[in-house]
């Protein structure tokens, strides 16, 4: 299953969730309406509780109002919860007591966690997520939360941090990244909102029931009988319990199969089953297991690496632990669980002695083999393997210290981002330096120059990973400052009015990844590829890539035709225009439209773009990074080594 198939599967799961949600909501609305009707029938002085049909006819407006009000309460609660979670995965982690790992972390266990997360993020081609530790949780567990990779957060418990060795931790983090890449994370957030809406009536019922007791006491003293509100409160409480039942069944049915798929994806990441399998075995042999204690596990149980509560059977959000292990290690038996205790933390720390040390940069990573096939590029999107993880680890380890440290500082990451968008060809460098001094002041501008000088000494392929590493630090700055960074970066690439295609795509990655901080509610609406404006935008992107990637109009048109041919009849007849003007504004609008393509459309587009770029059989580092930048702009993460492989 590739990235696009996984995205389609996640969308099918979402549609299934919507259907189940509507069925559960309709059942609850009918139940609430029936309770109100019966309460009125039982306590109406005009009917004496005996003539139900006339009462329904008489009170039809009231009953309809109750049904509408119930619908609004459920929908409103769902929207309220979803809106609260729109701030990103960090909100979920903080609500559960998570502590954000600081940029200057010195603890070797936390450094190891940060290193593992960064390596897998770089290998996946996504921004590095925020990293949290649930300090009060001794169980072995973890989760990823957020609407999209750009606003994701990964949290691990203290038990995970202290009881797992590096291979086991890598297996757990790879499992969580598979949820990020496969679209499960967004579904999990929607589940939280939907289930809150279904369960909220139970809370209202308990409030009404408590108030009804006082009303009943007052009514009994006046010899008027228990008021209808008591029955209504009791009925809402019962319906709330039914809502909880529905919610847990929905959550479990959506969650269980995804855990098997995430385990399989994690094994593909690491190319060895032992790390993930041993992490699961430690859960089985540890007294605290994977259970959460300080935090409320029920709301997030479907998001966790291991089961967070003791619910089982129909309500279990995870497959049985032994079954998950046997899928990775067929010879395992339940009697083979190891004995795990807190003394294992000493072993974990002793294995960490050199984790924080990074080798000095020598030659870095350079060179590439022949260009891969377009089909291989498509398969690599959101689908890294162990070779790419190892490549990412080498790449991260060979980033110059001054750049790596800057990427982890909220203040310096801002300046590093400015240096990253500056022109390496030197064509407009003097103007960009002058602009930096004008806008940032002497001291900060000199730091930008220093970072640019360091960047000039290393390969282009380091630029996107550095930006991905810097995102957590950047997101800690106030939104107005991020808005200013985007404005300044835009002025940098347009300092002479002539924007380079690669510079623009890199700039767009910066903007799109910070967009959720500036506008947390912004989500692209998916469209079918058959729509004419979308088709025209795709054709224009292929034309721009062909024109800027080939020498001469004839070669450009040939590459353009080759790219369009991958679309089949979808593209239709399209003319190749040789106009050399590149409009960043026009391309920006086209990418806004193309990012909304469904999975099938984006898969076709990426195959067409890669065919066009690699038509001449050669692939430069800049072309490879252009491909990565275009993919990132389309929210289709491409690993850095998917197109460039290190020389042996």
Coordinates of C-alpha atoms in Angstrom, one line a residue:
X1 CA 0.0 0.0 0.0
X2 CA 1.6 3.3 -1.1
X3 CA 1.0 6.8 0.3
X4 CA -1.9 7.6 -2.0
X5 CA -3.7 4.3 -1.4
X6 CA -3.2 4.9 2.4
X7 CA -4.7 8.4 2.0
X8 CA -7.7 6.9 0.1
X9 CA -8.1 4.3 2.9
X10 CA -8.1 7.0 5.5
X11 CA -10.8 9.0 3.6
X12 CA -12.9 5.8 3.3
X13 CA -12.6 5.4 7.0
X14 CA -13.6 9.0 7.4
X15 CA -16.7 8.5 5.3
X16 CA -17.5 5.4 7.3
X17 CA -17.1 7.4 10.5
X18 CA -19.5 10.1 9.2
X19 CA -22.1 7.4 8.4
X20 CA -21.8 5.8 11.8
X21 CA -21.9 9.3 13.4
X22 CA -25.1 10.2 11.6
X23 CA -26.8 6.9 12.5
X24 CA -25.8 7.3 16.2
X25 CA -26.9 11.0 16.2
X26 CA -30.3 10.1 14.5
X27 CA -30.9 7.4 17.1
X28 CA -30.1 9.7 20.0
X29 CA -32.4 12.5 18.5
X30 CA -35.2 10.0 18.2
X31 CA -34.7 8.8 21.7
X32 CA -34.6 12.3 23.2
X33 CA -37.7 13.3 21.3
X34 CA -39.5 10.1 22.5
X35 CA -38.5 10.8 26.1
X36 CA -39.8 14.4 25.9
X37 CA -43.1 13.2 24.4
X38 CA -43.6 10.5 27.0
X39 CA -42.8 12.9 29.8
X40 CA -45.4 15.3 28.5
X41 CA -47.9 12.5 28.1
X42 CA -47.3 11.3 31.6
X43 CA -47.5 14.7 33.3
X44 CA -49.9 16.7 31.2
X45 CA -52.9 17.8 33.1
X46 CA -55.0 18.2 30.0
X47 CA -54.6 14.5 28.9
X48 CA -54.2 12.8 32.3
X49 CA -51.3 10.9 30.7
X50 CA -53.7 8.7 28.6
X51 CA -54.1 10.3 25.1
X52 CA -50.7 10.2 23.6
X53 CA -51.6 10.8 19.9
X54 CA -53.6 14.0 20.5
X55 CA -50.8 15.2 22.7
X56 CA -48.2 14.6 20.0
X57 CA -50.5 16.6 17.5
X58 CA -51.0 19.3 20.1
X59 CA -47.3 19.6 21.0
X60 CA -45.8 19.0 17.5
X61 CA -44.0 22.3 17.4
X62 CA -42.5 21.6 20.8
X63 CA -41.4 18.1 19.8
X64 CA -39.9 19.4 16.6
X65 CA -38.1 22.1 18.5
X66 CA -36.7 19.5 20.9
X67 CA -35.4 17.4 17.9
X68 CA -33.8 20.5 16.4
X69 CA -32.3 21.6 19.7
X70 CA -30.8 18.1 20.3
X71 CA -29.3 18.2 16.8
X72 CA -27.7 21.6 17.4
X73 CA -26.4 20.5 20.8
X74 CA -24.7 17.4 19.3
X75 CA -23.4 19.2 16.3
X76 CA -22.3 22.2 18.3
X77 CA -20.4 20.1 20.8
X78 CA -18.6 18.3 17.9
X79 CA -17.6 21.6 16.3
X80 CA -16.6 23.1 19.6
X81 CA -14.2 20.2 20.4
X82 CA -12.8 20.1 16.8
X83 CA -12.2 23.8 16.9
X84 CA -10.3 23.5 20.2
X85 CA -8.1 20.8 18.6
X86 CA -7.4 23.0 15.5
X87 CA -4.5 24.5 17.3
X88 CA -2.5 21.4 16.4
X89 CA -1.2 18.3 18.0
X90 CA 0.6 20.2 20.7
X91 CA -2.7 21.1 22.2
X92 CA -3.6 17.4 22.7
X93 CA -0.2 16.7 24.2
X94 CA -0.5 19.6 26.6
X95 CA -4.0 18.6 27.6
X96 CA -2.6 15.2 28.6
X97 CA 0.1 16.8 30.8
X98 CA 2.9 16.7 28.1
X99 CA 6.0 18.8 28.6
X100 CA 7.6 20.2 25.4
X101 CA 11.3 19.2 25.0
X102 CA 13.3 22.4 25.1
X103 CA 15.6 23.4 22.3
X104 CA 18.7 23.3 24.5
X105 CA 17.9 19.9 26.0
X106 CA 20.8 18.3 27.8
X107 CA 19.3 15.1 29.1
X108 CA 20.7 12.2 27.0
X109 CA 17.5 10.3 26.9
X110 CA 15.6 13.4 25.6
X111 CA 18.4 14.1 23.1
X112 CA 18.1 10.5 21.9
X113 CA 14.4 11.0 21.4
X114 CA 14.9 14.2 19.5
X115 CA 17.5 12.6 17.3
X116 CA 15.3 9.7 16.4
X117 CA 12.3 11.9 15.7
X118 CA 14.4 14.2 13.5
X119 CA 15.9 11.3 11.6
X120 CA 12.6 9.7 10.8
X121 CA 11.1 13.1 9.9
X122 CA 13.9 13.9 7.5
X123 CA 13.6 10.4 6.0
X124 CA 9.9 10.9 5.5
X125 CA 10.2 14.4 4.0
X126 CA 7.9 16.1 6.6
X127 CA 8.5 18.9 9.0
X128 CA 9.9 17.8 12.4
X129 CA 6.9 17.6 14.8
X130 CA 6.9 19.1 18.2
X131 CA 8.1 16.5 20.8
X132 CA 6.5 16.1 24.2
X133 CA 7.1 13.8 27.2
X134 CA 4.2 12.8 29.5
X135 CA 6.3 13.0 32.7
X136 CA 3.8 11.5 35.0
X137 CA 3.1 8.4 33.0
X138 CA 5.2 5.3 33.8
X139 CA 3.5 3.0 31.2
X140 CA 5.1 2.5 27.8
X141 CA 3.1 4.4 25.3
X142 CA 3.2 7.2 22.7
X143 CA 0.9 9.0 20.2
X144 CA 1.0 11.4 17.3
X145 CA -1.7 14.1 17.0
X146 CA -2.5 16.9 14.6
X147 CA -4.5 17.7 11.5
X148 CA -1.5 17.6 9.1
X149 CA 2.2 16.9 9.2
X150 CA 2.9 20.7 9.5
X151 CA 1.0 20.9 12.9
X152 CA 1.9 17.4 14.2
X153 CA 3.2 16.6 17.6
X154 CA 4.6 13.4 19.0
X155 CA 4.4 12.5 22.6
X156 CA 5.9 9.7 24.6
X157 CA 5.5 8.6 28.1
X158 CA 8.3 8.7 30.7
X159 CA 8.2 4.9 30.6
X160 CA 8.8 4.8 26.9
X161 CA 11.7 7.3 27.3
X162 CA 13.4 5.3 30.1
X163 CA 12.6 1.7 29.4
X164 CA 13.3 1.3 25.7
X165 CA 16.6 1.1 23.9
X166 CA 17.3 3.1 20.7
X167 CA 16.1 0.4 18.3
X168 CA 12.9 -0.1 20.3
X169 CA 12.3 3.6 20.5
X170 CA 12.9 3.9 16.7
X171 CA 10.2 1.3 16.1
X172 CA 7.7 3.1 18.3
X173 CA 8.4 6.5 16.6
X174 CA 8.3 4.9 13.2
X175 CA 4.8 3.5 14.1
X176 CA 3.6 7.0 15.0
X177 CA 5.1 8.5 11.8
X178 CA 3.1 6.0 9.8
X179 CA -0.1 7.4 11.4
X180 CA 1.1 10.9 10.3
X181 CA 1.9 9.8 6.7
X182 CA -1.2 7.7 6.2
X183 CA -3.7 10.3 7.2
X184 CA -4.7 8.5 10.4
X185 CA -3.8 11.5 12.5
X186 CA -6.4 13.7 11.0
X187 CA -9.0 11.0 11.4
X188 CA -8.1 10.6 15.1
X189 CA -8.7 14.3 15.7
X190 CA -12.0 14.1 14.0
X191 CA -12.9 11.1 16.1
X192 CA -12.3 13.1 19.2
X193 CA -14.6 15.8 18.1
X194 CA -17.3 13.4 16.8
X195 CA -17.3 11.3 19.9
X196 CA -17.4 14.3 22.2
X197 CA -20.6 15.4 20.4
X198 CA -22.2 12.0 20.8
X199 CA -21.4 11.7 24.5
X200 CA -22.2 15.3 25.6
X201 CA -25.9 14.5 26.1
X202 CA -25.0 12.2 29.0
X203 CA -23.3 15.1 30.7
X204 CA -26.4 17.3 30.2
X205 CA -28.6 14.5 31.5
X206 CA -26.7 14.2 34.7
X207 CA -26.9 18.0 35.2
X208 CA -30.7 17.9 34.6
X209 CA -31.1 14.9 36.8
X210 CA -29.4 16.6 39.7
X211 CA -31.6 19.7 39.2
X212 CA -34.7 17.5 38.8
X213 CA -34.2 16.0 42.3
X214 CA -34.7 19.4 43.9
X215 CA -37.7 20.1 41.6
X216 CA -39.2 16.8 42.5
X217 CA -38.8 17.5 46.3
X218 CA -40.5 20.9 45.9
X219 CA -43.3 19.4 43.8
X220 CA -44.0 16.6 46.3
X221 CA -44.5 19.2 49.0
X222 CA -47.1 20.8 46.9
X223 CA -48.7 17.4 46.2
X224 CA -48.2 17.9 42.5
X225 CA -46.2 14.7 41.8
X226 CA -42.6 14.3 40.6
X227 CA -42.0 16.8 37.7
X228 CA -41.3 15.7 34.2
X229 CA -37.8 17.2 34.4
X230 CA -36.8 14.2 36.6
X231 CA -37.9 11.7 33.9
X232 CA -36.2 13.8 31.2
X233 CA -33.0 14.0 33.1
X234 CA -33.0 10.2 33.7
X235 CA -33.7 9.6 30.1
X236 CA -30.9 11.8 28.9
X237 CA -28.5 10.1 31.3
X238 CA -29.5 6.7 29.8
X239 CA -29.2 8.0 26.3
X240 CA -25.9 9.5 27.2
X241 CA -24.8 6.0 28.3
X242 CA -26.0 4.6 25.0
X243 CA -24.1 7.4 23.3
X244 CA -20.9 6.3 25.1
X245 CA -21.5 2.8 23.9
X246 CA -21.9 3.9 20.3
X247 CA -18.8 6.2 20.6
X248 CA -16.6 3.4 21.9
X249 CA -17.8 0.9 19.3
X250 CA -17.2 3.4 16.5
X251 CA -13.8 4.3 17.8
X252 CA -12.7 0.7 18.3
X253 CA -14.0 -0.4 14.9
X254 CA -12.1 2.4 13.1
X255 CA -8.9 2.0 15.1
X256 CA -8.0 -1.7 15.4
X257 CA -7.1 -2.4 11.8
X258 CA -5.1 0.8 11.5
X259 CA -2.8 -0.4 14.2
X260 CA -1.8 -3.5 12.3
X261 CA -1.0 -1.4 9.2
X262 CA 1.0 1.1 11.3
X263 CA 3.1 -1.8 12.7
X264 CA 3.8 -3.1 9.2
X265 CA 4.8 0.4 8.0
X266 CA 7.1 0.8 11.0
X267 CA 8.9 -2.4 10.1
X268 CA 9.3 -1.0 6.6
X269 CA 10.9 2.1 8.1
X270 CA 13.4 0.1 10.1
X271 CA 13.8 -3.0 7.9
X272 CA 13.9 -5.1 11.1
X273 CA 11.1 -6.4 13.3
X274 CA 13.1 -6.8 16.5
X275 CA 12.9 -3.2 17.6
X276 CA 9.1 -2.8 17.4
X277 CA 8.5 -6.4 18.5
X278 CA 10.7 -5.9 21.6
X279 CA 8.9 -2.7 22.5
X280 CA 5.6 -4.5 22.4
X281 CA 7.1 -7.4 24.4
X282 CA 8.3 -5.0 27.1
X283 CA 4.7 -3.7 27.4
X284 CA 3.5 -7.2 28.0
X285 CA 6.2 -7.9 30.7
X286 CA 5.9 -4.6 32.5
X287 CA 3.5 -4.1 35.5
X288 CA 2.3 -0.7 34.3
X289 CA 1.9 -2.0 30.7
X290 CA 0.9 0.8 28.3
X291 CA -1.8 2.2 30.6
X292 CA -2.1 5.9 31.3
X293 CA -2.7 6.9 34.9
X294 CA -2.4 10.7 35.4
X295 CA -4.1 11.5 32.1
X296 CA -7.6 10.5 31.1
X297 CA -6.9 7.7 28.6
X298 CA -10.4 7.2 27.2
X299 CA -10.6 10.2 25.0
X300 CA -7.3 9.5 23.3
X301 CA -7.3 5.7 23.5
X302 CA -7.6 5.3 19.7
X303 CA -4.5 7.5 19.2
X304 CA -2.1 5.6 21.4
X305 CA 0.7 3.2 20.4
X306 CA -0.6 0.7 23.0
X307 CA -3.9 0.4 24.7
X308 CA -4.3 3.2 27.2
X309 CA -7.2 1.7 29.2
X310 CA -8.3 -1.7 30.3
X311 CA -11.3 -1.9 28.0
X312 CA -11.4 -5.1 25.9
X313 CA -13.5 -7.0 23.5
X314 CA -15.9 -4.9 21.5
X315 CA -14.5 -1.7 23.0
X316 CA -10.8 -2.5 22.4
X317 CA -9.1 0.1 20.3
X318 CA -6.0 -2.1 19.7
X319 CA -5.6 -5.7 18.7
X320 CA -4.5 -8.1 21.4
X321 CA -0.9 -7.5 22.3
X322 CA 0.1 -11.1 21.6
X323 CA -1.4 -10.9 18.2
X324 CA 0.5 -7.8 17.3
X325 CA 3.8 -9.4 18.4
X326 CA 3.1 -12.7 16.6
X327 CA 2.5 -10.7 13.4
X328 CA 6.1 -9.5 13.7
X329 CA 7.6 -12.6 15.5
X330 CA 5.5 -15.7 14.6
X331 CA 7.4 -17.9 17.1
X332 CA 6.5 -15.7 20.1
X333 CA 4.3 -17.2 22.9
X334 CA 2.4 -15.4 25.6
X335 CA 4.7 -17.1 28.2
X336 CA 7.7 -15.5 26.7
X337 CA 7.1 -11.9 27.9
X338 CA 10.2 -10.5 29.6
X339 CA 10.2 -9.1 33.1
X340 CA 10.7 -5.4 33.0
X341 CA 11.2 -3.0 35.9
X342 CA 12.4 0.5 36.5
X343 CA 16.0 -0.6 37.0
X344 CA 16.1 -0.9 33.2
X345 CA 16.4 2.9 33.1
X346 CA 20.0 2.5 34.2
X347 CA 20.7 0.3 31.2
X348 CA 19.0 2.8 28.9
X349 CA 21.1 5.7 30.2
X350 CA 24.3 3.7 30.0
X351 CA 23.6 3.0 26.3
X352 CA 23.2 6.8 25.8
X353 CA 26.7 7.9 26.6
X354 CA 27.5 9.2 23.1
X355 CA 24.1 9.9 21.7
X356 CA 24.5 13.7 22.0
X357 CA 27.8 13.7 20.1
X358 CA 27.7 14.6 16.4
X359 CA 30.6 13.9 14.1
X360 CA 32.4 16.7 12.5
X361 CA 31.5 17.5 8.9
X362 CA 34.0 16.2 6.4
X363 CA 32.8 15.7 2.9
X364 CA 29.1 15.5 3.8
X365 CA 26.9 13.7 1.4
X366 CA 27.4 14.3 -2.3
X367 CA 26.8 12.8 -5.7
X368 CA 24.0 10.7 -7.0
X369 CA 23.4 7.7 -9.2
X370 CA 21.2 7.7 -12.3
X371 CA 17.8 9.1 -11.9
X372 CA 15.1 6.7 -10.6
X373 CA 12.0 5.9 -12.6
X374 CA 8.9 8.0 -12.1
X375 CA 7.1 4.9 -10.7
X376 CA 9.8 4.6 -8.1
X377 CA 9.4 8.3 -7.1
X378 CA 5.6 7.8 -6.7
X379 CA 6.2 4.7 -4.5
X380 CA 8.6 6.7 -2.4
X381 CA 6.2 9.4 -1.5
X382 CA 5.3 9.1 2.2
X383 CA 6.8 5.7 2.1
X384 CA 10.4 5.7 3.4
X385 CA 12.4 2.6 4.1
X386 CA 15.4 1.7 6.2
X387 CA 17.9 2.9 3.5
X388 CA 16.3 6.3 3.6
X389 CA 16.2 6.4 7.4
X390 CA 20.0 5.6 7.4
X391 CA 20.6 8.3 4.8
X392 CA 18.6 10.8 6.9
X393 CA 20.7 9.9 10.0
X394 CA 23.9 10.5 8.0
X395 CA 22.5 13.8 6.6
X396 CA 21.4 15.0 10.1
X397 CA 24.8 14.0 11.6
X398 CA 26.8 16.0 9.0
X399 CA 24.9 19.3 9.2
X400 CA 27.4 21.9 10.4
X401 CA 27.0 22.5 14.1
X402 CA 26.4 26.2 13.7
X403 CA 23.4 25.5 11.4
X404 CA 22.1 22.6 13.5
X405 CA 22.2 24.7 16.7
X406 CA 20.5 27.6 14.9
X407 CA 17.7 25.4 13.7
X408 CA 16.8 24.6 17.4
X409 CA 16.8 28.2 18.6
X410 CA 13.5 30.1 18.3
X411 CA 15.5 33.4 17.6
X412 CA 18.2 31.9 15.4
X413 CA 15.8 29.7 13.4
X414 CA 14.2 32.9 12.1
X415 CA 17.5 34.1 10.8
X416 CA 18.5 30.7 9.4
X417 CA 15.2 30.7 7.4
X418 CA 16.1 34.0 5.9
X419 CA 19.6 32.6 4.9
X420 CA 17.9 29.5 3.4
X421 CA 16.0 31.5 0.8
X422 CA 18.9 33.6 -0.3
X423 CA 20.3 33.1 -3.8
X424 CA 23.2 30.6 -3.9
X425 CA 24.2 31.6 -7.4
X426 CA 25.3 35.1 -6.2
X427 CA 23.3 36.8 -8.9
X428 CA 21.4 39.0 -6.5
X429 CA 23.3 38.3 -3.2
X430 CA 24.4 41.8 -2.7
X431 CA 20.9 43.1 -2.8
X432 CA 19.7 40.4 -0.5
X433 CA 22.4 41.2 2.0
X434 CA 21.5 44.9 1.9
X435 CA 17.9 44.0 2.5
X436 CA 18.8 41.9 5.5
X437 CA 20.8 44.8 7.0
X438 CA 17.9 47.2 6.3
X439 CA 15.3 45.0 7.9
X440 CA 17.1 43.1 10.6
X441 CA 19.8 45.4 11.8
X442 CA 23.6 45.0 11.8
X443 CA 24.0 42.2 14.4
X444 CA 21.2 40.0 13.1
X445 CA 22.1 40.6 9.5
X446 CA 25.7 39.4 10.2
X447 CA 24.3 36.2 11.6
X448 CA 22.3 35.7 8.4
X449 CA 25.5 36.2 6.4
X450 CA 27.3 33.7 8.5
X451 CA 24.6 31.1 8.0
X452 CA 24.5 31.8 4.3
X453 CA 28.3 31.3 4.1
X454 CA 27.9 27.9 5.9
X455 CA 25.1 26.9 3.6
X456 CA 27.3 27.7 0.6
X457 CA 29.8 25.1 1.7
X458 CA 27.3 22.2 1.8
X459 CA 25.1 20.5 -0.7
X460 CA 21.7 21.9 -1.7
X461 CA 20.0 18.7 -0.4
X462 CA 20.6 20.0 3.2
X463 CA 18.3 23.0 2.7
X464 CA 14.9 21.3 3.0
X465 CA 16.0 19.1 6.0
X466 CA 17.3 22.2 7.8
X467 CA 14.0 23.9 7.3
X468 CA 12.1 20.8 8.5
X469 CA 14.3 20.7 11.6
X470 CA 13.7 24.4 12.3
X471 CA 9.9 24.3 12.1
X472 CA 9.3 23.4 15.8
X473 CA 11.5 26.4 16.9
X474 CA 9.9 28.7 14.4
X475 CA 6.4 27.8 15.5
X476 CA 7.2 29.0 19.0
X477 CA 7.4 32.6 17.8
X478 CA 4.3 34.8 17.9
X479 CA 2.2 34.7 14.7
X480 CA 2.9 38.4 13.8
X481 CA 6.7 37.5 13.7
X482 CA 6.0 34.5 11.5
X483 CA 4.0 36.7 9.2
X484 CA 6.9 39.1 9.0
X485 CA 9.3 36.2 8.3
X486 CA 7.0 35.1 5.4
X487 CA 6.9 38.7 4.1
X488 CA 10.7 39.1 4.4
X489 CA 11.4 35.8 2.7
X490 CA 9.1 36.8 -0.1
X491 CA 11.0 40.1 -0.6
X492 CA 14.3 38.2 -0.6
X493 CA 13.4 35.9 -3.5
X494 CA 11.8 38.8 -5.4
X495 CA 14.5 41.4 -4.7
X496 CA 15.2 41.9 -8.4
X497 CA 11.7 41.1 -9.7
X498 CA 12.9 37.8 -11.2
X499 CA 11.9 34.8 -9.0
X500 CA 13.6 31.5 -9.6
X501 CA 11.4 28.4 -9.8
X502 CA 13.3 26.5 -7.1
X503 CA 13.4 29.6 -4.8
X504 CA 9.7 30.0 -5.2
X505 CA 8.9 26.4 -4.4
X506 CA 11.2 26.4 -1.4
X507 CA 9.5 29.6 -0.2
X508 CA 6.1 28.0 -0.6
X509 CA 7.2 25.1 1.6
X510 CA 8.1 27.6 4.3
X511 CA 4.7 29.4 3.9
X512 CA 2.5 26.3 3.8
X513 CA 4.2 24.7 6.8
X514 CA 3.7 27.9 8.9
X515 CA 0.2 28.4 7.6
X516 CA -1.5 26.5 10.4
X517 CA 0.1 28.9 13.0
X518 CA -1.3 31.9 11.2
X519 CA -4.6 30.4 10.3
X520 CA -5.3 27.2 12.3
X521 CA -8.7 26.7 10.6
X522 CA -7.3 26.6 7.0
X523 CA -7.7 23.2 5.4
X524 CA -7.6 22.5 1.7
X525 CA -10.8 21.2 0.2
X526 CA -10.2 18.1 -1.9
X527 CA -11.3 18.1 -5.5
X528 CA -11.6 15.6 -8.3
X529 CA -9.0 15.8 -11.0
X530 CA -11.7 16.0 -13.7
X531 CA -12.5 19.6 -13.0
X532 CA -11.3 21.9 -15.8
X533 CA -9.5 24.5 -13.7
X534 CA -7.6 21.8 -11.9
X535 CA -6.6 20.1 -15.1
X536 CA -5.4 23.4 -16.6
X537 CA -3.3 24.1 -13.5
X538 CA -1.7 20.7 -13.7
X539 CA -0.8 21.2 -17.4
X540 CA 0.7 24.7 -16.6
X541 CA 2.8 23.2 -13.8
X542 CA 4.2 20.6 -16.2
X543 CA 4.9 23.3 -18.8
X544 CA 6.8 25.5 -16.3
X545 CA 8.9 22.5 -15.1
X546 CA 9.7 21.5 -18.7
X547 CA 10.6 25.0 -19.7
X548 CA 13.0 25.6 -16.8
X549 CA 14.5 22.1 -16.7
X550 CA 15.5 21.6 -20.3
X551 CA 18.0 23.4 -22.6
X552 CA 16.1 24.9 -25.5
X553 CA 12.5 25.0 -26.6
X554 CA 12.6 21.7 -28.6
X555 CA 13.9 19.8 -25.6
X556 CA 11.4 21.5 -23.3
X557 CA 8.5 20.7 -25.5
X558 CA 9.6 17.0 -25.8
X559 CA 9.8 16.8 -22.0
X560 CA 6.4 18.5 -21.7
X561 CA 4.8 16.0 -24.1
X562 CA 6.4 13.1 -22.1
X563 CA 5.0 14.4 -18.9
X564 CA 1.5 14.9 -20.3
X565 CA 1.6 11.4 -21.8
X566 CA 1.5 9.9 -18.3
X567 CA -1.9 11.5 -17.8
X568 CA -3.4 9.6 -20.8
X569 CA -6.6 11.1 -22.1
X570 CA -7.1 13.2 -19.0
X571 CA -4.9 16.1 -20.1
X572 CA -6.3 16.3 -23.6
X573 CA -4.7 18.4 -26.3
X574 CA -2.4 21.1 -24.7
X575 CA -0.1 23.5 -26.5
X576 CA 3.5 24.1 -25.3
X577 CA 4.1 27.8 -25.0
X578 CA 7.7 29.0 -25.1
X579 CA 7.1 32.2 -23.2
X580 CA 10.0 32.4 -20.8
X581 CA 8.3 34.6 -18.2
X582 CA 7.7 32.8 -14.9
X583 CA 4.9 34.2 -12.8
X584 CA 5.2 33.3 -9.2
X585 CA 1.8 34.7 -8.4
X586 CA 0.2 32.5 -11.1
X587 CA 2.1 29.4 -10.0
X588 CA 1.1 30.1 -6.4
X589 CA -2.6 30.1 -7.4
X590 CA -2.1 26.9 -9.4
X591 CA -0.5 25.1 -6.5
X592 CA -3.3 26.3 -4.2
X593 CA -5.7 24.5 -6.6
X594 CA -3.5 21.4 -7.1
X595 CA -3.0 20.8 -3.3
X596 CA -6.7 20.2 -3.2
X597 CA -6.5 17.3 -5.7
X598 CA -7.6 14.0 -4.3
X599 CA -5.1 11.2 -3.9
X600 CA -5.5 9.8 -7.4
X601 CA -5.0 13.2 -9.0
X602 CA -1.9 14.0 -6.9
X603 CA -0.4 10.6 -7.8
X604 CA -0.9 11.3 -11.5
X605 CA 0.6 14.8 -11.1
X606 CA 3.7 13.7 -9.3
X607 CA 4.4 11.0 -11.8
X608 CA 4.0 13.5 -14.6
X609 CA 6.3 16.1 -12.9
X610 CA 9.0 13.5 -12.2
X611 CA 8.8 12.2 -15.8
X612 CA 9.3 15.8 -17.1
X613 CA 12.2 16.6 -14.8
X614 CA 14.0 13.4 -15.5
X615 CA 13.2 13.2 -19.2
X616 CA 16.8 13.7 -20.3
X617 CA 18.1 10.9 -18.1
X618 CA 20.1 13.2 -15.8
X619 CA 19.2 14.6 -12.4
X620 CA 21.1 17.4 -10.7
X621 CA 20.8 18.0 -7.0
X622 CA 18.8 21.2 -7.7
X623 CA 16.4 19.3 -9.8
X624 CA 15.9 16.6 -7.1
X625 CA 15.3 19.3 -4.5
X626 CA 12.9 21.0 -6.9
X627 CA 11.0 17.8 -7.1
X628 CA 10.9 17.5 -3.3
X629 CA 9.8 21.1 -3.0
X630 CA 6.9 20.6 -5.4
X631 CA 5.9 17.4 -3.6
X632 CA 6.0 19.2 -0.3
X633 CA 3.8 22.0 -1.7
X634 CA 1.3 19.3 -2.7
X635 CA 1.5 17.8 0.9
X636 CA 3.1 14.7 -0.6
X637 CA 6.3 14.2 1.4
X638 CA 9.2 12.8 -0.7
X639 CA 12.3 11.5 1.2
X640 CA 15.6 13.2 0.3
X641 CA 17.2 10.0 -0.9
X642 CA 14.3 9.0 -3.0
X643 CA 15.9 10.8 -6.0
X644 CA 19.5 11.1 -4.9
X645 CA 21.4 8.2 -3.5
X646 CA 24.8 8.5 -1.9
X647 CA 27.7 7.1 -3.8
X648 CA 29.1 3.9 -2.2

